[in-house]
Short mmCIF file of C-alpha atoms in Angstrom, two decimals:
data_model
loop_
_atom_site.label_atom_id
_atom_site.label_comp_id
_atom_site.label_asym_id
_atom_site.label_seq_id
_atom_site.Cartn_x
_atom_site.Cartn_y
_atom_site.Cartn_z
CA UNK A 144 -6.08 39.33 20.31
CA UNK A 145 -3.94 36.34 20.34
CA UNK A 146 -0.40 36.95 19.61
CA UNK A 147 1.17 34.66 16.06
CA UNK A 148 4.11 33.30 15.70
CA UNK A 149 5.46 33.59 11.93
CA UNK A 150 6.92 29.78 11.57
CA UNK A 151 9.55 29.14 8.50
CA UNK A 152 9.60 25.90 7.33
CA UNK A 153 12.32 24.60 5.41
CA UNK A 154 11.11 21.52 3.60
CA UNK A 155 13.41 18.80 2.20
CA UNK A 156 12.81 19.47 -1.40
CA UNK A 157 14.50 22.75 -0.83
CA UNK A 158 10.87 24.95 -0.83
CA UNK A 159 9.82 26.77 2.48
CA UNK A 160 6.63 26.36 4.20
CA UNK A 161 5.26 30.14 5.68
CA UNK A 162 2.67 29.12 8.76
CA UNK A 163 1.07 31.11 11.26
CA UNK A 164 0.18 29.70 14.88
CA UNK A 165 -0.73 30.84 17.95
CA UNK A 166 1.94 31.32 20.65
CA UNK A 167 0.32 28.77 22.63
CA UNK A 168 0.18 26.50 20.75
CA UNK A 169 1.98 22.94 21.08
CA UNK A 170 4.66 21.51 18.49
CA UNK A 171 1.88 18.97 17.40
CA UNK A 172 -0.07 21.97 15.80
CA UNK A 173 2.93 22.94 13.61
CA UNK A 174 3.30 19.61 12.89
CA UNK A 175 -0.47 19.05 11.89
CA UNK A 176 -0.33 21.88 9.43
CA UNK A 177 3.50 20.68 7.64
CA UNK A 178 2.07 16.92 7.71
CA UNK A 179 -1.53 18.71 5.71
CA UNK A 180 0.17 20.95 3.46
CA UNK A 181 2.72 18.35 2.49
CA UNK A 182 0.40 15.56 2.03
CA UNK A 183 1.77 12.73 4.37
CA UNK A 184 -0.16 10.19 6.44
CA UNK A 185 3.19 8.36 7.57
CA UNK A 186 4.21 11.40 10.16
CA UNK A 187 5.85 9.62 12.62
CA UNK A 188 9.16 8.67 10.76
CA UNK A 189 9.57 12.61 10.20
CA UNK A 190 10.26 16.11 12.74
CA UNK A 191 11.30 19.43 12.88
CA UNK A 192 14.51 20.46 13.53
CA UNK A 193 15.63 24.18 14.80
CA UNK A 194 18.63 25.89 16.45
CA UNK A 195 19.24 27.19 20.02
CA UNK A 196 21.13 30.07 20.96
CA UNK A 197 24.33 28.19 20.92
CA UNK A 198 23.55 26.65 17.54
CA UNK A 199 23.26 23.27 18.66
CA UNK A 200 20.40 21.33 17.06
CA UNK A 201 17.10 20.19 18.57
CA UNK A 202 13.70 18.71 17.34
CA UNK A 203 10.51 19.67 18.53
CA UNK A 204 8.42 18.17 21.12
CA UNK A 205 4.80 18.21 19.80
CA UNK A 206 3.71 18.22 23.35
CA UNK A 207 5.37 21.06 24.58
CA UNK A 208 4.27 24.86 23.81
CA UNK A 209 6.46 25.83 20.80
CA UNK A 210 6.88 29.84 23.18
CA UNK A 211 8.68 27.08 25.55
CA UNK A 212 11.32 25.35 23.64
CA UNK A 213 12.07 28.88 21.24
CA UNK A 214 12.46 31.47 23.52
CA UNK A 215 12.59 34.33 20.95
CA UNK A 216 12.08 34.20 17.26
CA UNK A 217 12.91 33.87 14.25
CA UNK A 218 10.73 30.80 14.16
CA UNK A 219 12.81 29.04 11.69
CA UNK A 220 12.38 25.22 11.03
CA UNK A 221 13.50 22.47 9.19
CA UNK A 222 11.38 19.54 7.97
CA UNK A 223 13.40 16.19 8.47
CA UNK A 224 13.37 12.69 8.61
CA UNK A 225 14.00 11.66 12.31
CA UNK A 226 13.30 7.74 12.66
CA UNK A 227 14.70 5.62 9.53
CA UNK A 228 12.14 3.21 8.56
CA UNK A 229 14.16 -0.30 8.88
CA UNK A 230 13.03 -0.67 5.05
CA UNK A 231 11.51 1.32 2.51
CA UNK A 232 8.97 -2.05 2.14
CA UNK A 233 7.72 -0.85 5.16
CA UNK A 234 6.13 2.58 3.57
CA UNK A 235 3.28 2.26 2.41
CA UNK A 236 2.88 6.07 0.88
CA UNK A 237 4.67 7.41 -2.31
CA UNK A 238 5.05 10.49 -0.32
CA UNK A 239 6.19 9.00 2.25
CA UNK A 240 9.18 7.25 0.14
CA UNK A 241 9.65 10.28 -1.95
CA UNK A 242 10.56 12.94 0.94
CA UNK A 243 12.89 9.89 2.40
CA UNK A 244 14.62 9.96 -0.34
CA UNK A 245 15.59 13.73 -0.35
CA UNK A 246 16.39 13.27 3.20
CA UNK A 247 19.23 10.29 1.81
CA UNK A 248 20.29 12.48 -1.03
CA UNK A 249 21.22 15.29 1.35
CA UNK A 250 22.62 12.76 3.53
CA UNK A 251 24.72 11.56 0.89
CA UNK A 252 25.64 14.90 -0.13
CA UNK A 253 27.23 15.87 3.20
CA UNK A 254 29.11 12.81 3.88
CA UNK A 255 26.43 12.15 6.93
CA UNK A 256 25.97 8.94 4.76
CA UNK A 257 29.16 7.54 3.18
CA UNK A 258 29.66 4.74 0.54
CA UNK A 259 32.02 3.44 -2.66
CA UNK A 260 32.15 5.22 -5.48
CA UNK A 261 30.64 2.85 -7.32
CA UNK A 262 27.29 2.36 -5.03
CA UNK A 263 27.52 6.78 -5.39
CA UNK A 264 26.84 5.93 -9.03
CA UNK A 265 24.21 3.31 -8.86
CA UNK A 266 22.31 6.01 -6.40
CA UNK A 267 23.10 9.09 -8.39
CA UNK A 268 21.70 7.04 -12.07
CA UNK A 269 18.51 6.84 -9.88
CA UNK A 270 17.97 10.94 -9.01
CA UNK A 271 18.92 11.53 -12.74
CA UNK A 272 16.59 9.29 -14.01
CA UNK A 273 13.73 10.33 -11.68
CA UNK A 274 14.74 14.61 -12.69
CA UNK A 275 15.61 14.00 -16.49
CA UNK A 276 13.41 10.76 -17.56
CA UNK A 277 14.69 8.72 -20.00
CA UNK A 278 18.47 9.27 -21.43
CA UNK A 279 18.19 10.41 -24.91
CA UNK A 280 21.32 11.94 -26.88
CA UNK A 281 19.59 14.78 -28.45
CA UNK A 282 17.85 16.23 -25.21
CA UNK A 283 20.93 15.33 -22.95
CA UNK A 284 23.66 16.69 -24.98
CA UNK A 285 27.65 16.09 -23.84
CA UNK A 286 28.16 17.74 -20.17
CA UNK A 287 24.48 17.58 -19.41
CA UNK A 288 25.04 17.02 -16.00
CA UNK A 289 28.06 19.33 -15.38
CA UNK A 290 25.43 21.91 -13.81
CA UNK A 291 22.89 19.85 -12.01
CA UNK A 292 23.07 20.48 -8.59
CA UNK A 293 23.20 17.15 -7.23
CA UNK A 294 26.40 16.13 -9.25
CA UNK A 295 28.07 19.91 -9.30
CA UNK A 296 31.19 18.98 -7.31
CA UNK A 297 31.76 15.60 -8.30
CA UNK A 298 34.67 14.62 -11.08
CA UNK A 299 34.18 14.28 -14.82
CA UNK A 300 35.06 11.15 -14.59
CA UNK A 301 32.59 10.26 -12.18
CA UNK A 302 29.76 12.21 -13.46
CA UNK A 303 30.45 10.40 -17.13
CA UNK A 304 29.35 6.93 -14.40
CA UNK A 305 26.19 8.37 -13.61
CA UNK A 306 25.80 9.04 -17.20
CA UNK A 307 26.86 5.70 -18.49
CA UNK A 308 24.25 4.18 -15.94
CA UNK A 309 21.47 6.77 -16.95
CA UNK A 310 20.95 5.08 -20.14
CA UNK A 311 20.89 1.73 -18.49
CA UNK A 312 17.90 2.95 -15.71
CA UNK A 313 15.26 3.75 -19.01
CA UNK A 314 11.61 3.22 -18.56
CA UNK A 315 11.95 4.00 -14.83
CA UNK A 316 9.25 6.66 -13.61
CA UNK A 317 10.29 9.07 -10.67
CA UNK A 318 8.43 6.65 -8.10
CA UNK A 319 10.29 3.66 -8.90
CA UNK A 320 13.50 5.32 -8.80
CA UNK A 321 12.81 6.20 -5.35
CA UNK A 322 12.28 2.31 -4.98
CA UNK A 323 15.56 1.17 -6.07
CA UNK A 324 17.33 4.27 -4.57
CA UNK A 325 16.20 3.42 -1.13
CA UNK A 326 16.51 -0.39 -1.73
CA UNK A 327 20.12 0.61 -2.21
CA UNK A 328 20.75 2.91 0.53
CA UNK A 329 18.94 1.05 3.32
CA UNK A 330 22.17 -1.37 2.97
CA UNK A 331 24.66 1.13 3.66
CA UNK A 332 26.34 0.45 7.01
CA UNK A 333 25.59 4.12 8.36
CA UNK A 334 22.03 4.51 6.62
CA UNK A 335 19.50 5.97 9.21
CA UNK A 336 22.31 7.21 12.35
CA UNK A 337 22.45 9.96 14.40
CA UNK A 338 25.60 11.20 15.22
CA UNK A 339 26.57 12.20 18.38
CA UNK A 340 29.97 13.65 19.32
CA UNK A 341 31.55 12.32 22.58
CA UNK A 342 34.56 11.26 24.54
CA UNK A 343 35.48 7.97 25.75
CA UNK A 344 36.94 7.51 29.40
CA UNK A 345 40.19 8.22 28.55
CA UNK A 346 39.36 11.63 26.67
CA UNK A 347 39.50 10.27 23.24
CA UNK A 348 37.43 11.66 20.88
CA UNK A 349 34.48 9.39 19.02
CA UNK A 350 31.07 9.47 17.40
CA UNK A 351 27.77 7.61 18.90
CA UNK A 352 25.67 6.83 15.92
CA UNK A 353 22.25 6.20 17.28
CA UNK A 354 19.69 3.79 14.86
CA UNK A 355 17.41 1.11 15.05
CA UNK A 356 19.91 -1.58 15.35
CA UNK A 357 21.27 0.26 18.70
CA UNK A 358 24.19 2.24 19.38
CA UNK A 359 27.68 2.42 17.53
CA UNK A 360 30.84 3.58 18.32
CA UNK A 361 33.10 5.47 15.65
CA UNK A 362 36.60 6.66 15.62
CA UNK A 363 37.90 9.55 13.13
CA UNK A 364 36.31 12.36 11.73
CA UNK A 365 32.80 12.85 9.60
CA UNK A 366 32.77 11.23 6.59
CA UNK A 367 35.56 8.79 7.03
CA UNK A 368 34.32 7.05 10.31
CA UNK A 369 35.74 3.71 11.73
CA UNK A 370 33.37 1.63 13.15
CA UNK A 371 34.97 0.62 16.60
CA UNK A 372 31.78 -1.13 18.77
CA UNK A 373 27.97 -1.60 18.64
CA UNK A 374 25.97 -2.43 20.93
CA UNK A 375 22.70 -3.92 19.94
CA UNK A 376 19.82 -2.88 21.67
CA UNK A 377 19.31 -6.42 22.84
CA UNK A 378 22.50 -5.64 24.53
CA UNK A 379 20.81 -2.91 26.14
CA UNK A 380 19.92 -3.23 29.78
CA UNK A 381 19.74 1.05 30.35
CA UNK A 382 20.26 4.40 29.03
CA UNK A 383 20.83 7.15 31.87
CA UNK A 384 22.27 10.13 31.46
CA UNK A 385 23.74 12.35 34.22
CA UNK A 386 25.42 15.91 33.50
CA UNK A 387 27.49 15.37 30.84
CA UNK A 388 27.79 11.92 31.25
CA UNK A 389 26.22 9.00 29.31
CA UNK A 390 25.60 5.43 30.73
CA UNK A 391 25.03 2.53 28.68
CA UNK A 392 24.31 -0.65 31.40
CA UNK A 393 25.10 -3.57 29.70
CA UNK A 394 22.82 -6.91 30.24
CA UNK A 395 25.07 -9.13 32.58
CA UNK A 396 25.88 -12.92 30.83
CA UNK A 397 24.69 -15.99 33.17
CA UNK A 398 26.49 -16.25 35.76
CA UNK A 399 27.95 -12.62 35.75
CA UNK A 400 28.48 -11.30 39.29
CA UNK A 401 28.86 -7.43 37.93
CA UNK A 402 27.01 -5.01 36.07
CA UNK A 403 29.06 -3.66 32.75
CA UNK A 404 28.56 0.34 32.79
CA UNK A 405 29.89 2.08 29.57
CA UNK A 406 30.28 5.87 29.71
CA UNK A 407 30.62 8.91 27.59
CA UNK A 408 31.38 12.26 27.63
CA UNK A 409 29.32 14.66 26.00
CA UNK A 410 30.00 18.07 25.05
CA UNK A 411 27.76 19.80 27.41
CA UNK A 412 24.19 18.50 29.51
CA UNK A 413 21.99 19.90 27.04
CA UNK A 414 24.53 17.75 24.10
CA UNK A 415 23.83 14.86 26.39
CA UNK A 416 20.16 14.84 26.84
CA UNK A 417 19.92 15.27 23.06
CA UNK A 418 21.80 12.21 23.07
CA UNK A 419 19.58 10.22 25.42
CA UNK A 420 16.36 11.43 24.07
CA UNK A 421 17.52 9.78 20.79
CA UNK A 422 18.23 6.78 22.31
CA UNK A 423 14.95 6.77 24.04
CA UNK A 424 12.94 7.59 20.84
CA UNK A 425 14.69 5.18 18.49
CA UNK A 426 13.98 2.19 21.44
CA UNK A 427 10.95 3.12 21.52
CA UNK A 428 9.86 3.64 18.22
CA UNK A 429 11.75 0.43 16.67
CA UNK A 430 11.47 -2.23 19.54
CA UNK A 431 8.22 -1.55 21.17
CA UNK A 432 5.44 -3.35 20.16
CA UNK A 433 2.33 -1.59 21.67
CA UNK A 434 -0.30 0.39 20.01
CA UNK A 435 0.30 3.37 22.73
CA UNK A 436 2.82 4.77 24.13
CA UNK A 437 2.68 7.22 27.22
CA UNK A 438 4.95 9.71 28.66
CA UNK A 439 4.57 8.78 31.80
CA UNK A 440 8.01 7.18 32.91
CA UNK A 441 8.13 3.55 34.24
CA UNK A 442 10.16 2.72 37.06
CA UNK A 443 11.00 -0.64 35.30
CA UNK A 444 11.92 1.29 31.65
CA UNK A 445 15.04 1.13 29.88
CA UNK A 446 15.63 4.83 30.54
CA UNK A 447 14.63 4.98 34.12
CA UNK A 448 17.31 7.99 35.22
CA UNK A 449 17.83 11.57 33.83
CA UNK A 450 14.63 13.18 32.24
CA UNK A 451 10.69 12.61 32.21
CA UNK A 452 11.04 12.73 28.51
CA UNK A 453 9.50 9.99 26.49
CA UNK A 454 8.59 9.30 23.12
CA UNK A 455 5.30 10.14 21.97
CA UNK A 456 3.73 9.31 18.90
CA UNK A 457 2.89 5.75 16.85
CA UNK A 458 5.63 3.12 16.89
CA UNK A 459 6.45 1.16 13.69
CA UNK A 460 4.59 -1.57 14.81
CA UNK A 461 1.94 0.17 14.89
CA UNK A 462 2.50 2.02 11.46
CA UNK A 463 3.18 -1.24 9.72
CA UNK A 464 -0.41 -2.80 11.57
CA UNK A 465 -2.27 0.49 9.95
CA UNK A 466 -0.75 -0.02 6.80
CA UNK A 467 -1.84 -3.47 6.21
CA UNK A 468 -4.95 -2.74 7.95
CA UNK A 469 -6.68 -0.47 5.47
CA UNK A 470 -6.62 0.66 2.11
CA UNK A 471 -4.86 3.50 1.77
CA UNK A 472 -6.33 5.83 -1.54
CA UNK A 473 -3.10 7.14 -3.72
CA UNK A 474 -2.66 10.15 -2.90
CA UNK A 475 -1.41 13.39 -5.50
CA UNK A 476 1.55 15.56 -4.34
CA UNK A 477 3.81 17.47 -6.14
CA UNK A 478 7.28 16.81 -6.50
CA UNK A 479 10.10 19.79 -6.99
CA UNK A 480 13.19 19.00 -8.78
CA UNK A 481 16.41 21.00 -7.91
CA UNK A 482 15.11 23.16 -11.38
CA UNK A 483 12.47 23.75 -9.94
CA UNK A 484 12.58 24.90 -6.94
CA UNK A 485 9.60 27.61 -5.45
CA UNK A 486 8.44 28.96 -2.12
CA UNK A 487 5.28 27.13 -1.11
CA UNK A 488 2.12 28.91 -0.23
CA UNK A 489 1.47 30.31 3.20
CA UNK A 490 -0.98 28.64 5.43
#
């Protein structure tokens, strides 16, 4: 009899996912039954996140036997966005839009995304509006907000904003408040990065924020981040990782007689090849321009030093050619508010 894994799914909406697979069975398998049971066609901008040993953070490889990258259980997932989509006018799914939503809101909630108070406002009108509807004064009595979740440790003063703006968002349903939420967001300097802790040559600590503009460099401490560097991917002539060590080659000007080599110090080699694999997946995903990608590494590649690993999966290219390619039927999925919150089914 073949032996089962018991996966846990946490799923952005704050409900849990109960699957069963076989231990042989790749990441792609998991993935197939989240991507079913959730409703979503768009799969590629999203993964699944666990923890190692040392409670550093990973995502799944769908190629790789899921007994190979968990060693022992419990089999405990989380259901994220891992690739930004440049702009939510590139989705083409309410779904789709909806869950990358959550994934901003908890962004914004711990500081992983950071903006004015005022823009905080504008955002937070739009998840009132899509959980309460329409303001009215004798459903949403004085302090209505002072126990919703979303708003529980924010100011009076600031939650009588959100208030003030409530009234002004009326007549928008919960989709279209996802619209102008992610309109919104998608401008924020820091929407869409993965951070990455590291040190500089000269042992100062920074943050790497990976995205699909390329690779910037922050000084400080999460939320309040200085933006010191980026370097485009244009920029970009390799990504090689050795050790601990990161290596950004810089394209040489006309005329240049020397290659530019940027390092980093990572907090340990498995740290850094998180790092890299990032790098190579948000490349890929963003600037390539193929309908297939394989795994086998090029000689000629961007990343041509430090791991086998490459990205597999659709680009957005190809997303965005699917998209506009077909008609795509709307699709019914159910959307949990932070009131109501349950466990999902088991598959």
């Amino acid at each position: 009899m073949a032996e089962i894994f018991a996966c846990q799914v946490e799923v952005l909406d704050g409900s849990t996912v109960s699957i069963d697979i076989n231990k042989r069975a790749p990441g792609q398998v998991l993935f197939n039954e989240v991507f079913k049971h959730l409703g979503l066609d768009e799969t590629d901008y999203f993964g699944l996140q666990y923890l190692d040993s040392k409670e550093q953070v990973h995502w799944v490889d769908p190629l790789k036997p899921i007994r190979k990258q968990i060693k022992r259980g419990p089999y405990n997932f989380r259901f994220r966005v891992k690739l930004y989509p440049i702009s939510p006018s590139y989705l083409f799914e309410e779904a789709t839009r909806y869950f990358l939503a959550l994934q901003i809101k908890e962004d914004l909630l711990n500081q992983k995304l950071y903006c004015a108070e005022d823009t905080n406002a504008q955002l937070s009108s739009y998840v009132v509006q899509g959980e309460f509807g329409d303001y009215d004064p004798a459903d949403h009595l004085p302090g209505y907000l002072d126990d919703f979740p979303y708003l529980e440790d924010k100011s009076p003063e600031f939650r009588k904003k959100v208030q003030d703006l409530h009234q002004k968002n009326r007549g928008l349903l919960p989709a279209q408040c996802d619209k102008f939420f992610l309109d919104l967001a998608c401008k924020l300097d820091r929407y869409g990065m993965d951070f990455h802790p590291v040190n500089d040559v000269s042992g100062i600590q920074l943050h790497l924020g990976v995205s699909h503009r390329g690779v910037t460099v922050f000084c400080g401490d999460l939320p309040t981040l200085t933006p010191l560097n980026h370097f485009p991917w244009v920029r970009i002539s390799s990504v090689n990782f050795k050790n601990k060590q990161l290596l950004l080659e810089m394209v040489s000007p006309p005329q240049q007689n020397y290659i530019e080599i940027i390092g980093f110090t990572c907090p340990s080699k498995s740290a850094c090849k998180t790092l890299w694999k990032s790098c190579v997946e948000h490349h890929t995903f963003f600037r390539t321009v193929k309908t297939e990608i394989s795994r086998r590494p090029s000689t000629n590649s961007l990343f041509r030093r430090g791991s086998t690993f490459r990205y597999s999966g659709r680009t957005q290219f190809k997303l965005l050619q699917e998209g506009t390619s077909s008609k795509r039927p709307s699709k019914r999925f159910e959307r949990l508010t932070s009131r109501n919150r349950i466990t999902r089914k088991t598959i």
